[in-house]
Coordinates of C-alpha atoms in Angstrom, one line a residue:
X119 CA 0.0 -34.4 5.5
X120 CA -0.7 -31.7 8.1
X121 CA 2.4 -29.2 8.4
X122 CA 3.2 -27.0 11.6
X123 CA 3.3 -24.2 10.0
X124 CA 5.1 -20.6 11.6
X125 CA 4.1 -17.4 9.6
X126 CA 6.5 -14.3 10.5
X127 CA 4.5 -11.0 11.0
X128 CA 0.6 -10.4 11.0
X129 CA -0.2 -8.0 8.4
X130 CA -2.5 -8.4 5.4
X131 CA -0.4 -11.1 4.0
X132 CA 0.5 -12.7 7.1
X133 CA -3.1 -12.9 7.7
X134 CA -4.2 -14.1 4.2
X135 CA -1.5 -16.9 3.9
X136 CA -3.0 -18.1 7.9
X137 CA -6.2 -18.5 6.7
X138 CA -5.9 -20.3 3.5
X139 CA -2.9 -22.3 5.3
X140 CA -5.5 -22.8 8.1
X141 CA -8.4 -23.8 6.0
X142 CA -6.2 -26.8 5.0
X143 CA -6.0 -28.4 7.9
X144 CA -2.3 -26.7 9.1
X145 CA -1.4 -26.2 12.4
X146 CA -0.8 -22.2 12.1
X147 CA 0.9 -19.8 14.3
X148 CA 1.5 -16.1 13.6
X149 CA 4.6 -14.8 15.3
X150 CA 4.4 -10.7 15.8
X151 CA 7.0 -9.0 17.3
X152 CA 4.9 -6.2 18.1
X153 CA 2.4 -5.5 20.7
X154 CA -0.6 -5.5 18.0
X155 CA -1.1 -7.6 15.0
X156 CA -1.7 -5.4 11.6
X157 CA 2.0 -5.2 10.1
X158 CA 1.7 -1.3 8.8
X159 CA -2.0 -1.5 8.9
X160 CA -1.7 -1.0 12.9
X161 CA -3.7 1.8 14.4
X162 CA -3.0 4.7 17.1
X163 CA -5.4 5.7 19.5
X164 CA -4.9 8.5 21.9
X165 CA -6.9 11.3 23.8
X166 CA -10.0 9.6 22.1
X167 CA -8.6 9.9 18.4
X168 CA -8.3 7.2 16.4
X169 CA -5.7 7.0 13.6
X170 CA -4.7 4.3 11.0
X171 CA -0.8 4.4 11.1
X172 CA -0.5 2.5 7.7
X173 CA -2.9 2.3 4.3
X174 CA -5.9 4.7 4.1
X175 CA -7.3 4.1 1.0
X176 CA -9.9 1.5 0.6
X177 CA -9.6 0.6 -3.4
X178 CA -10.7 -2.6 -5.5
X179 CA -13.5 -3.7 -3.5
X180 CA -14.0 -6.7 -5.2
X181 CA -10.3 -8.4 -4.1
X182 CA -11.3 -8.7 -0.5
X183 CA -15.0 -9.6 -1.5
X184 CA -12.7 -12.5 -3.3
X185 CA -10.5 -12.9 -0.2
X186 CA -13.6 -13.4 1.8
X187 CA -15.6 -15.7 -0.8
X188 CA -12.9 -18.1 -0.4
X189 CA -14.2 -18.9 3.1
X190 CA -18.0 -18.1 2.2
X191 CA -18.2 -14.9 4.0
X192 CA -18.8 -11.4 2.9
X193 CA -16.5 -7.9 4.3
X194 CA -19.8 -7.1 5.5
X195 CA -19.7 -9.8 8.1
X196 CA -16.6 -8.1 9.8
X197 CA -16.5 -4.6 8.7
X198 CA -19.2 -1.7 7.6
X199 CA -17.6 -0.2 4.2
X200 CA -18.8 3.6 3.5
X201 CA -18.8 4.6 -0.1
X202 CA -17.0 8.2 -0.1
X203 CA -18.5 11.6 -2.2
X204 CA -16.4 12.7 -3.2
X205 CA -13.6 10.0 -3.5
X206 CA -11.3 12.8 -2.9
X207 CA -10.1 17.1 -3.3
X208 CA -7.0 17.7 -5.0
X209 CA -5.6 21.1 -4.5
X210 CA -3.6 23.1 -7.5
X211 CA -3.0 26.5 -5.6
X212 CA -4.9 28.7 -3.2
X213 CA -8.6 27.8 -2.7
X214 CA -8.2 26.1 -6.3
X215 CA -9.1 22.3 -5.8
X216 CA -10.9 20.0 -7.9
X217 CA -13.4 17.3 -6.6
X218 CA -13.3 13.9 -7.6
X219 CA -16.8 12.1 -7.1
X220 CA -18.4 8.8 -6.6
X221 CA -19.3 7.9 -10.5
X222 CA -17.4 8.0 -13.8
X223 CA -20.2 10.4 -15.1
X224 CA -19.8 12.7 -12.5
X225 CA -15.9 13.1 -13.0
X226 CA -16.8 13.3 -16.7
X227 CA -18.7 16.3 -15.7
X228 CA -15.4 17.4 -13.8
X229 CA -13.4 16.9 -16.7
X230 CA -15.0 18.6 -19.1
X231 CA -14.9 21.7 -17.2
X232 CA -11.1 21.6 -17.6
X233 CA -10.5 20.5 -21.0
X234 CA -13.0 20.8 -23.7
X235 CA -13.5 17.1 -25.2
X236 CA -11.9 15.7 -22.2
X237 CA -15.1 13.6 -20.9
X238 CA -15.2 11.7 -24.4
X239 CA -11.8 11.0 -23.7
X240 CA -11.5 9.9 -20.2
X241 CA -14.5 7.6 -21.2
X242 CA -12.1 5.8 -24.1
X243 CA -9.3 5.8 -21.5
X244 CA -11.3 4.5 -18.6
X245 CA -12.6 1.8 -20.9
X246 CA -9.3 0.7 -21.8
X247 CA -8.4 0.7 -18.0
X248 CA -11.5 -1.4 -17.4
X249 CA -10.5 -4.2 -19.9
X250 CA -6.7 -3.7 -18.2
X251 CA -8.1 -4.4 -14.5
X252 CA -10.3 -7.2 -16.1
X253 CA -7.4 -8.8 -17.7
X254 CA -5.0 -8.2 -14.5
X255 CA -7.5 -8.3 -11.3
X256 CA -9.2 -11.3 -12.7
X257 CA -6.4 -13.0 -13.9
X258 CA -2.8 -12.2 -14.1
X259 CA -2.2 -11.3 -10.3
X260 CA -3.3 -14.2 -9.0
X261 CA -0.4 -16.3 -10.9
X262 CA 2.5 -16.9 -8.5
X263 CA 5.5 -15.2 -10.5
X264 CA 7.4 -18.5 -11.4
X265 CA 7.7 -18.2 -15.0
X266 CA 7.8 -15.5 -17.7
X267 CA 5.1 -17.7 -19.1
X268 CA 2.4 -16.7 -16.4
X269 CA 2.3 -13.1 -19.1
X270 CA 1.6 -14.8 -22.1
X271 CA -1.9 -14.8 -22.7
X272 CA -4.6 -14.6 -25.9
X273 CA -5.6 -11.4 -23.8
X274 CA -2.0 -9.8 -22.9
X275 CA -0.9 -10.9 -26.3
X276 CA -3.1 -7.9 -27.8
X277 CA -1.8 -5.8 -24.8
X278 CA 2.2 -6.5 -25.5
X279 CA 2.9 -2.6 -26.6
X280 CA 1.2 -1.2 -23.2
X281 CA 3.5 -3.3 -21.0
X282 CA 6.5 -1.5 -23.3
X283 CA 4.4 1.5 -22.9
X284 CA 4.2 4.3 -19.7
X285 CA 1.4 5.7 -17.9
X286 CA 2.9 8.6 -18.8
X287 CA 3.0 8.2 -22.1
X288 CA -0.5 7.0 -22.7
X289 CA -2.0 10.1 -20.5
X290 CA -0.3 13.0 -22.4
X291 CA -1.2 11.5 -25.6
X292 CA -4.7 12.0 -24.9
X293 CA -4.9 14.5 -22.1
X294 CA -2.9 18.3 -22.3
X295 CA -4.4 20.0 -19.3
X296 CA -1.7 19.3 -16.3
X297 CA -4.3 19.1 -13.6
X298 CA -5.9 16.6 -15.2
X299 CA -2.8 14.7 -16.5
X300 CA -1.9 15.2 -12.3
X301 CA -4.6 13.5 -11.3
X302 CA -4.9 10.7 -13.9
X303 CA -1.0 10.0 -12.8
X304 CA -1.9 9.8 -9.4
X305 CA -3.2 6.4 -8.7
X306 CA 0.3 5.3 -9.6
X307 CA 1.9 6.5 -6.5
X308 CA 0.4 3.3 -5.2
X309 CA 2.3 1.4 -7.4
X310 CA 5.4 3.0 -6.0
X311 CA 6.7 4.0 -8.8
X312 CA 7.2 7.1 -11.5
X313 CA 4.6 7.5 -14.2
X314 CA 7.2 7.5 -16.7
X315 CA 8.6 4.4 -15.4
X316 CA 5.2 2.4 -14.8
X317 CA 3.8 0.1 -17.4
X318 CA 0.8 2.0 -19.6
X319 CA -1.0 -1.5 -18.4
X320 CA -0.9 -0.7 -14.7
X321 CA -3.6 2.3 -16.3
X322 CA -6.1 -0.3 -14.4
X323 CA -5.7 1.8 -11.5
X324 CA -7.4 4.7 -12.7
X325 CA -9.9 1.9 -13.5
X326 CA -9.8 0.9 -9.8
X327 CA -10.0 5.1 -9.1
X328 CA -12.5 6.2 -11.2
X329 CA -15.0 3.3 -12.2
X330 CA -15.0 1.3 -8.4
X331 CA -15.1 4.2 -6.5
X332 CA -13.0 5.0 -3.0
X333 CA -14.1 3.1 0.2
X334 CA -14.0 3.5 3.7
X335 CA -14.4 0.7 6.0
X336 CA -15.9 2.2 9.4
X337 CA -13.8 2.4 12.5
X338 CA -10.9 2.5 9.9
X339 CA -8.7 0.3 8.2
X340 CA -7.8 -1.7 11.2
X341 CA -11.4 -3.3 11.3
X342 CA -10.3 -5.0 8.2
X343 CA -7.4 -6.3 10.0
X344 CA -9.5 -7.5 13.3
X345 CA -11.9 -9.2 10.4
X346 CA -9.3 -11.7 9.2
X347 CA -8.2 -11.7 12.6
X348 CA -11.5 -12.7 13.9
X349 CA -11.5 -15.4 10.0
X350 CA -8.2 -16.7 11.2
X351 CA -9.1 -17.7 14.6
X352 CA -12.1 -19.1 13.7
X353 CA -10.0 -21.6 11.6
X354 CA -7.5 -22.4 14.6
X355 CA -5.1 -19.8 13.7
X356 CA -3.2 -19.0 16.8
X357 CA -2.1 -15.4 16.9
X358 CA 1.3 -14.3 19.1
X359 CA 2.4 -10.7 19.9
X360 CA 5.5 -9.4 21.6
X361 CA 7.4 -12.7 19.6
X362 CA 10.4 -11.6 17.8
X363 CA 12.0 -14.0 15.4
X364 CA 15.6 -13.5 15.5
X365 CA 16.7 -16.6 13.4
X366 CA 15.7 -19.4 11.5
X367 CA 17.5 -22.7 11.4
X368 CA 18.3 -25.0 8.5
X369 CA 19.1 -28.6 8.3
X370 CA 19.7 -30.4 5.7
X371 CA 18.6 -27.7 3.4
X372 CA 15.0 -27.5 5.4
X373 CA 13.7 -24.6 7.6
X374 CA 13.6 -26.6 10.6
X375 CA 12.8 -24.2 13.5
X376 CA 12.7 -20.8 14.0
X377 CA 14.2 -18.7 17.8
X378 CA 11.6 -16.6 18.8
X379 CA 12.5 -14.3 21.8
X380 CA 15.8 -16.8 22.3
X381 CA 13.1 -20.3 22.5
X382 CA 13.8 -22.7 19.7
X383 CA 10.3 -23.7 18.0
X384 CA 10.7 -27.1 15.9
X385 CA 8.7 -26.3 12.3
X386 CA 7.7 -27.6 9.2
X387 CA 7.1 -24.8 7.6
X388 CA 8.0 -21.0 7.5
X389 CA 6.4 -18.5 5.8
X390 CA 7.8 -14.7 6.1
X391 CA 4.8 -12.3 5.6
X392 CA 8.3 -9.6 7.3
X393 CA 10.7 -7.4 4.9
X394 CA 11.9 -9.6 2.8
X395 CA 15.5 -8.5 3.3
X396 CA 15.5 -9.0 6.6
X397 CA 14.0 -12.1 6.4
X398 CA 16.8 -13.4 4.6
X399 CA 19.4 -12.2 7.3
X400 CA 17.8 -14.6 9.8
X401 CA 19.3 -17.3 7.4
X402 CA 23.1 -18.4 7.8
X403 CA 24.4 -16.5 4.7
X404 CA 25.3 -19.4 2.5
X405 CA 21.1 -20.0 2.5
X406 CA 20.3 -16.5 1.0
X407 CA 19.4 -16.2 -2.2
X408 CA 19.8 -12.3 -3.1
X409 CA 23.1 -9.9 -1.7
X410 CA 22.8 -6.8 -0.4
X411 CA 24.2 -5.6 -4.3
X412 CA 21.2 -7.3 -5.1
X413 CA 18.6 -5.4 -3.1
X414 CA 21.2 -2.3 -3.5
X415 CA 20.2 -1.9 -7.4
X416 CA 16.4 -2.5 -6.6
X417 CA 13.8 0.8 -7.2
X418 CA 12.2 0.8 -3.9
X419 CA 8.7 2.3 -3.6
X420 CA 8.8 5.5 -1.2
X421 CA 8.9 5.9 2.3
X422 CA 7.0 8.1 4.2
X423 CA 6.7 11.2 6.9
X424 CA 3.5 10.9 8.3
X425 CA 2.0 13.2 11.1
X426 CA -0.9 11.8 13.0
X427 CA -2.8 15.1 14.4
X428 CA -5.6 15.9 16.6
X429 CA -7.2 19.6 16.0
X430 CA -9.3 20.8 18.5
X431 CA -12.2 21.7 16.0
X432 CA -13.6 20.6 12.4
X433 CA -10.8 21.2 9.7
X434 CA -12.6 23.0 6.8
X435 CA -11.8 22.9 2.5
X436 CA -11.3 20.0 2.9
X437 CA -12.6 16.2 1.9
X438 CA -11.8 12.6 3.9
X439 CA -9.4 11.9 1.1
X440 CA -7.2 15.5 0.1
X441 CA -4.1 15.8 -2.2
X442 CA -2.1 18.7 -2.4
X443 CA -0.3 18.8 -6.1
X444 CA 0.1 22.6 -5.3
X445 CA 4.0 22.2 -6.4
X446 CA 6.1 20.3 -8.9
X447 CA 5.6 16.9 -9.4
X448 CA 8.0 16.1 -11.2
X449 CA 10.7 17.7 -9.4
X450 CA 9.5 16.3 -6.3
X451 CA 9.8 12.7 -8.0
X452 CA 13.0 12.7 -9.3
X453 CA 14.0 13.9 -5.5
X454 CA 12.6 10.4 -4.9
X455 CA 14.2 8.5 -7.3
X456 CA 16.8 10.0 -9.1
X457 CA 19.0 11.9 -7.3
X458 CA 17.5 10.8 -3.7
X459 CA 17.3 14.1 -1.0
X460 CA 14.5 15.3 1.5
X461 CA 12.1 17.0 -0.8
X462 CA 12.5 20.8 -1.9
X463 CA 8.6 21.3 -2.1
X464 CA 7.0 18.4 -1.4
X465 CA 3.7 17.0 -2.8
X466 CA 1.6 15.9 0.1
X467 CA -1.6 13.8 0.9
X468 CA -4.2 14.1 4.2
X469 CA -6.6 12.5 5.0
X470 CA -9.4 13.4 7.5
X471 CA -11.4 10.3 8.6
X472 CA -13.5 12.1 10.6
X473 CA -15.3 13.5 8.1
X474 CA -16.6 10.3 7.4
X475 CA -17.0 8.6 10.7
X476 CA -17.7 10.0 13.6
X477 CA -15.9 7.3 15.8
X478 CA -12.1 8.1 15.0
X479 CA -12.4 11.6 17.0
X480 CA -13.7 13.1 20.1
X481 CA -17.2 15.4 19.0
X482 CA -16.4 18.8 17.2
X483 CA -12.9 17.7 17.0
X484 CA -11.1 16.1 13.7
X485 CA -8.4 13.6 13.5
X486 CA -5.8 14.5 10.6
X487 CA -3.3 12.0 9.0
X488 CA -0.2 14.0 6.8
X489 CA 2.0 12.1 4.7
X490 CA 4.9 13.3 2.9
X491 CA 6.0 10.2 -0.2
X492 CA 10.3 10.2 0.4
X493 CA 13.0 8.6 -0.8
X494 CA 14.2 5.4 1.5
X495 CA 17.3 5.4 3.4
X496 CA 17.6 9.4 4.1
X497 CA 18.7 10.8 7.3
X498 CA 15.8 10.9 10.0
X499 CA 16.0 12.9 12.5
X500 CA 12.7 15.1 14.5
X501 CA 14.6 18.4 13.6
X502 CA 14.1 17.7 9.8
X503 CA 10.4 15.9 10.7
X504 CA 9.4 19.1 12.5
X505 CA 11.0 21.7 9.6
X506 CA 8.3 19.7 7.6
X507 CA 5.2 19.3 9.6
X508 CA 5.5 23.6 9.5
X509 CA 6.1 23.6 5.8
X510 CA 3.1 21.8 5.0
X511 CA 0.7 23.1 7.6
X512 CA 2.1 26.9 6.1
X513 CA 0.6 25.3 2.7
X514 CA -2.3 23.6 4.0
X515 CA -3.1 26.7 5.5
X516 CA -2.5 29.2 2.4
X517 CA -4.4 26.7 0.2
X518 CA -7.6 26.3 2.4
X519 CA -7.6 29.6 3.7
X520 CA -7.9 28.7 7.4
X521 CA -5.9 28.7 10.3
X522 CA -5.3 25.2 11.8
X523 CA -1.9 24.5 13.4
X524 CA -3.0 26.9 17.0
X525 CA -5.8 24.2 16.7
X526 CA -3.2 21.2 17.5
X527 CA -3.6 19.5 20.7
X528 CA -2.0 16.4 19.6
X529 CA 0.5 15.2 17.1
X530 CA 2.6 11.6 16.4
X531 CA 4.7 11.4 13.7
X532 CA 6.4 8.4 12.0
X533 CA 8.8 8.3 9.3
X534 CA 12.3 6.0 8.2
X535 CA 13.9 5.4 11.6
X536 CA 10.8 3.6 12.6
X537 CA 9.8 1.8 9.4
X538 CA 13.0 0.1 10.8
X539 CA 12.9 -0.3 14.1
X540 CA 8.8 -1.4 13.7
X541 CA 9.1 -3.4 10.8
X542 CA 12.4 -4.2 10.1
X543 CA 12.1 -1.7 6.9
X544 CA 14.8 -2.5 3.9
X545 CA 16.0 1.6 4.2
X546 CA 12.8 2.4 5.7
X547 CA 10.9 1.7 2.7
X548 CA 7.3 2.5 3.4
X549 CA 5.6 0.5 0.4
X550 CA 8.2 -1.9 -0.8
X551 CA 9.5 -2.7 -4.4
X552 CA 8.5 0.0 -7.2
X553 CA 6.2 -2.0 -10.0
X554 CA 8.5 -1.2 -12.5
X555 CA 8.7 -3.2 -16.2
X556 CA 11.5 -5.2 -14.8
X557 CA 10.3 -5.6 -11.5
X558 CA 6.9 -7.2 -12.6
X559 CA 5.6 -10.7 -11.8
X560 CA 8.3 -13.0 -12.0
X561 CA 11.3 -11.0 -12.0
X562 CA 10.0 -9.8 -8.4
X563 CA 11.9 -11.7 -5.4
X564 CA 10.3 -15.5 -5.4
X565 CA 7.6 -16.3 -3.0
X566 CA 9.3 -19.8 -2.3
X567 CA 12.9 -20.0 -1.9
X568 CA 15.4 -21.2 -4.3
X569 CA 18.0 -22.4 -1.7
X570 CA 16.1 -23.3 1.1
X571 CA 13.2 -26.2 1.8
X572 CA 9.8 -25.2 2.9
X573 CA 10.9 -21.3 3.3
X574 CA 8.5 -19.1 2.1
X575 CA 7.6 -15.1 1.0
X576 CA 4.6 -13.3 1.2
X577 CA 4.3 -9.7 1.1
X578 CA 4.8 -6.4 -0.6
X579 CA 8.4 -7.0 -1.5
X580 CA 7.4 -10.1 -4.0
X581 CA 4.5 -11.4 -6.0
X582 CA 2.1 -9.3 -7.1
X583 CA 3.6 -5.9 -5.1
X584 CA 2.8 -3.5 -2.8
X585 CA -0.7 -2.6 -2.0
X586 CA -3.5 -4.1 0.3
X587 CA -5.3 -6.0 -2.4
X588 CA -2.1 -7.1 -3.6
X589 CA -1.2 -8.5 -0.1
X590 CA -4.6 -10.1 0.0
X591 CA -3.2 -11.8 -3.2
X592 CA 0.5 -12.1 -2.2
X593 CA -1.1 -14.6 1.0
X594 CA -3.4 -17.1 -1.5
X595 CA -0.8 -17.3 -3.9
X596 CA 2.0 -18.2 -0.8
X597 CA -0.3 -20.7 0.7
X598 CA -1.0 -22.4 -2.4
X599 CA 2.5 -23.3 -2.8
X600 CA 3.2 -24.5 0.4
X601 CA 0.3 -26.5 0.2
X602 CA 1.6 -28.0 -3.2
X603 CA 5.0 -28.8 -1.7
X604 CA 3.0 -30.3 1.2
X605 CA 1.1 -32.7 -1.2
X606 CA 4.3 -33.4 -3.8

């Protein structure tokens, strides 16, 4: 039978779970309380800039070629995707940076210069990694987090020590030069999570990194967002802005309706693609299924300071993708999750999409995004966000050898007060829960709940994590069990 279906929020999940719920026949209505659909994916333009305010990184092409497949179209019907050479820079110290190309043999090449014997190695690493993406992209992932059983497989049964294993581990083992071991511990950040506390099987990131190459889909990330926006529509989805959902109701142990800007909307269905958390405060308390003790305990992924800048002329050094691991990484990490404080010397990440495509900035000018990885739930205020925007432009200027800051004529920034106030944020968490061993597949929060009928999760805070392809995944694996409960 065909459900009325409300989905809460419109980012990549939100939009995922609307089209396969869609596809089915459901009457589908995406309630945003902003004033643009795209969750964090949103974008920022000003004074002809053009600035994704959420993910930059286009990884794991072949997810959303999936995503797309299921509704026999390609990306390339919505969206132009640009291969990036290099991938990205990652600086070490003053005009010291190492490039990370477009092909494994390439960074072989890269490798080799560091570390004698290190290509022969990286090759047996990234070949493990490969089988580790096949095992978990193709597979694994896509299994809704119910049962402990979902892991057991002929194929992770020979994998069991890696999943008792770190990244950590499995990278010093091999590698001993620590810009190397820096950059093959990197692609964990988007895991949101330490490399000595992330499972040596999430190595298929580096697989993801280094073997499928970086992407970036012109116009920015947003045009993915206005492709499934354009998908959902096209399947009847109806889209809503400026609709905040401030409670849902329950009767008789059903999600019944949902008050959306202080209207009553009769459902069938809910599904929650918002913070998880504070999805669960919309619920009379007796209907939750986690405390706050609960979600108190939880490693959360980082938050973020991020500076959206406009420079008056071409930035130089510097690639669309650069890292700057010009400080202590470890010291900065343990500032994130072990004894939680505003970073000493932060590690920082910019990107420059204008390097790449001309349409984000004004001619001869550069748009610049900054972000600075933080622990959630520190004290935000534009004092401590402007101490840092100098710190790192004193680096970024030291490292590249260039003056830059005199060349601002615009700057945004964006950081935990308004991870909350935007998204409704559990401490301003930027990326949600941390992939940690015990924070994998099914001991993540449910995407169904346990207490309530027809209430469902989708997003970065449950099954399969945080991420875009992940989201992609998190929305089919939603929608599939609504639509089982449906046809029960």
């Amino acid at each position: 039978m065909k459900k009325e279906i409300a989905i809460i929020g419109s980012g990549f999940s939100s939009l995922a779970a609307a089209c396969y719920l869609a596809k089915e026949g459901n009457h589908v209505t995406i309630y945003e309380k902003n004033a643009a659909i795209g969750g964090r994916a949103r974008q920022l333009k000003t004074q002809g800039f053009t600035f994704d305010m959420g993910p930059t990184w286009y990884w794991m092409p072949d997810v959303f070629e999936r995503f797309f497949a299921d509704f026999s179209k390609k990306p390339s019907d919505y969206y132009e995707l640009i291969k990036l050479n290099p991938a990205y820079r990652v600086y070490f110290g003053d005009n010291d940076s190492i490039s990370i190309e477009d092909t494994l043999e390439k960074i072989k090449i890269a490798f080799e210069k560091e570390e004698k014997g290190a290509s022969k190695k990286l090759q047996k690493f990234i070949n493990q990694a490969q089988d580790n993406y096949n095992i978990a992209i193709k597979d694994l992932v896509y299994r809704p987090g119910v049962s402990i059983l979902e892991l057991v497989t002929p194929a992770t049964a020979k994998k069991i020590g890696q999943f008792f294993s770190t990244i950590q581990k499995e990278v010093r083992k091999e590698f001993n030069n620590p810009r190397l071991i820096a950059i093959l511990e990197f692609p964990v950040l988007f895991l949101g999570a330490k490399p000595s506390n992330t499972p040596a099987f999430y190595s298929f990131m580096n697989y993801a990194d280094f073997g499928l190459g970086t992407f970036h889909p012109k116009n920015g990330m947003f045009s993915v967002i206005k492709g499934m926006q354009l998908l959902a529509e096209s399947l009847g989805v109806t889209i809503k802005t400026y609709q905040n959902v401030t409670e849902i109701k329950v009767t008789d142990k059903k999600a019944s309706a949902i008050v959306v800007n202080d209207q009553t909307i009769k459902v069938d269905v809910v599904v929650s693609g918002a913070d998880y958390h504070h999805t669960e405060t919309l619920l009379p308390s007796n209907f939750r299924q986690y405390s706050e003790a609960y979600w108190d305990k939880k490693t959360f992924a980082p938050s973020s300071l991020l500076f959206y800048v406009g420079f008056s002329k071409k930035v130089e050094q510097v690639d669309h993708h650069t890292l700057f691991f010009d400080v202590d990484f470890k010291k900065h990490s343990e500032e994130i999750y072990d004894t939680p404080k505003w970073p000493t010397e932060p590690l920082f990440y910019a990107s420059f999409p204008s390097k790449t495509d001309d349409t984000v900035a004004p001619e001869g000018k550069e748009a610049g995004i900054f972000l600075i990885p933080l622990a959630p739930g520190l004290t935000d205020t534009q004092e401590i966000r402007e101490d840092y925007f100098n710190k790192i432009m004193e680096r970024f200027e030291k490292r590249t050898n260039q003056d830059i800051k005199k060349y601002v004529i615009f700057k945004e920034s964006f950081c935990i007060n308004d991870f909350i106030s935007d998204y409704n944020s559990y401490k301003g968490n930027a990326y949600g829960l941390a992939n940690t061993l015990l924070q994998t597949a099914f001991l993540r929060p449910k995407l169904k709940s346990k207490k309530v009928q027809n209430l469902f999760f989708t997003g970065q805070l449950t099954v399969p994590g945080p991420g875009v392809p992940p989201a992609l995944i998190s929305g089919k694996l939603t929608a599939a069990l609504v639509q089982k409960e449906n046809n029960a």
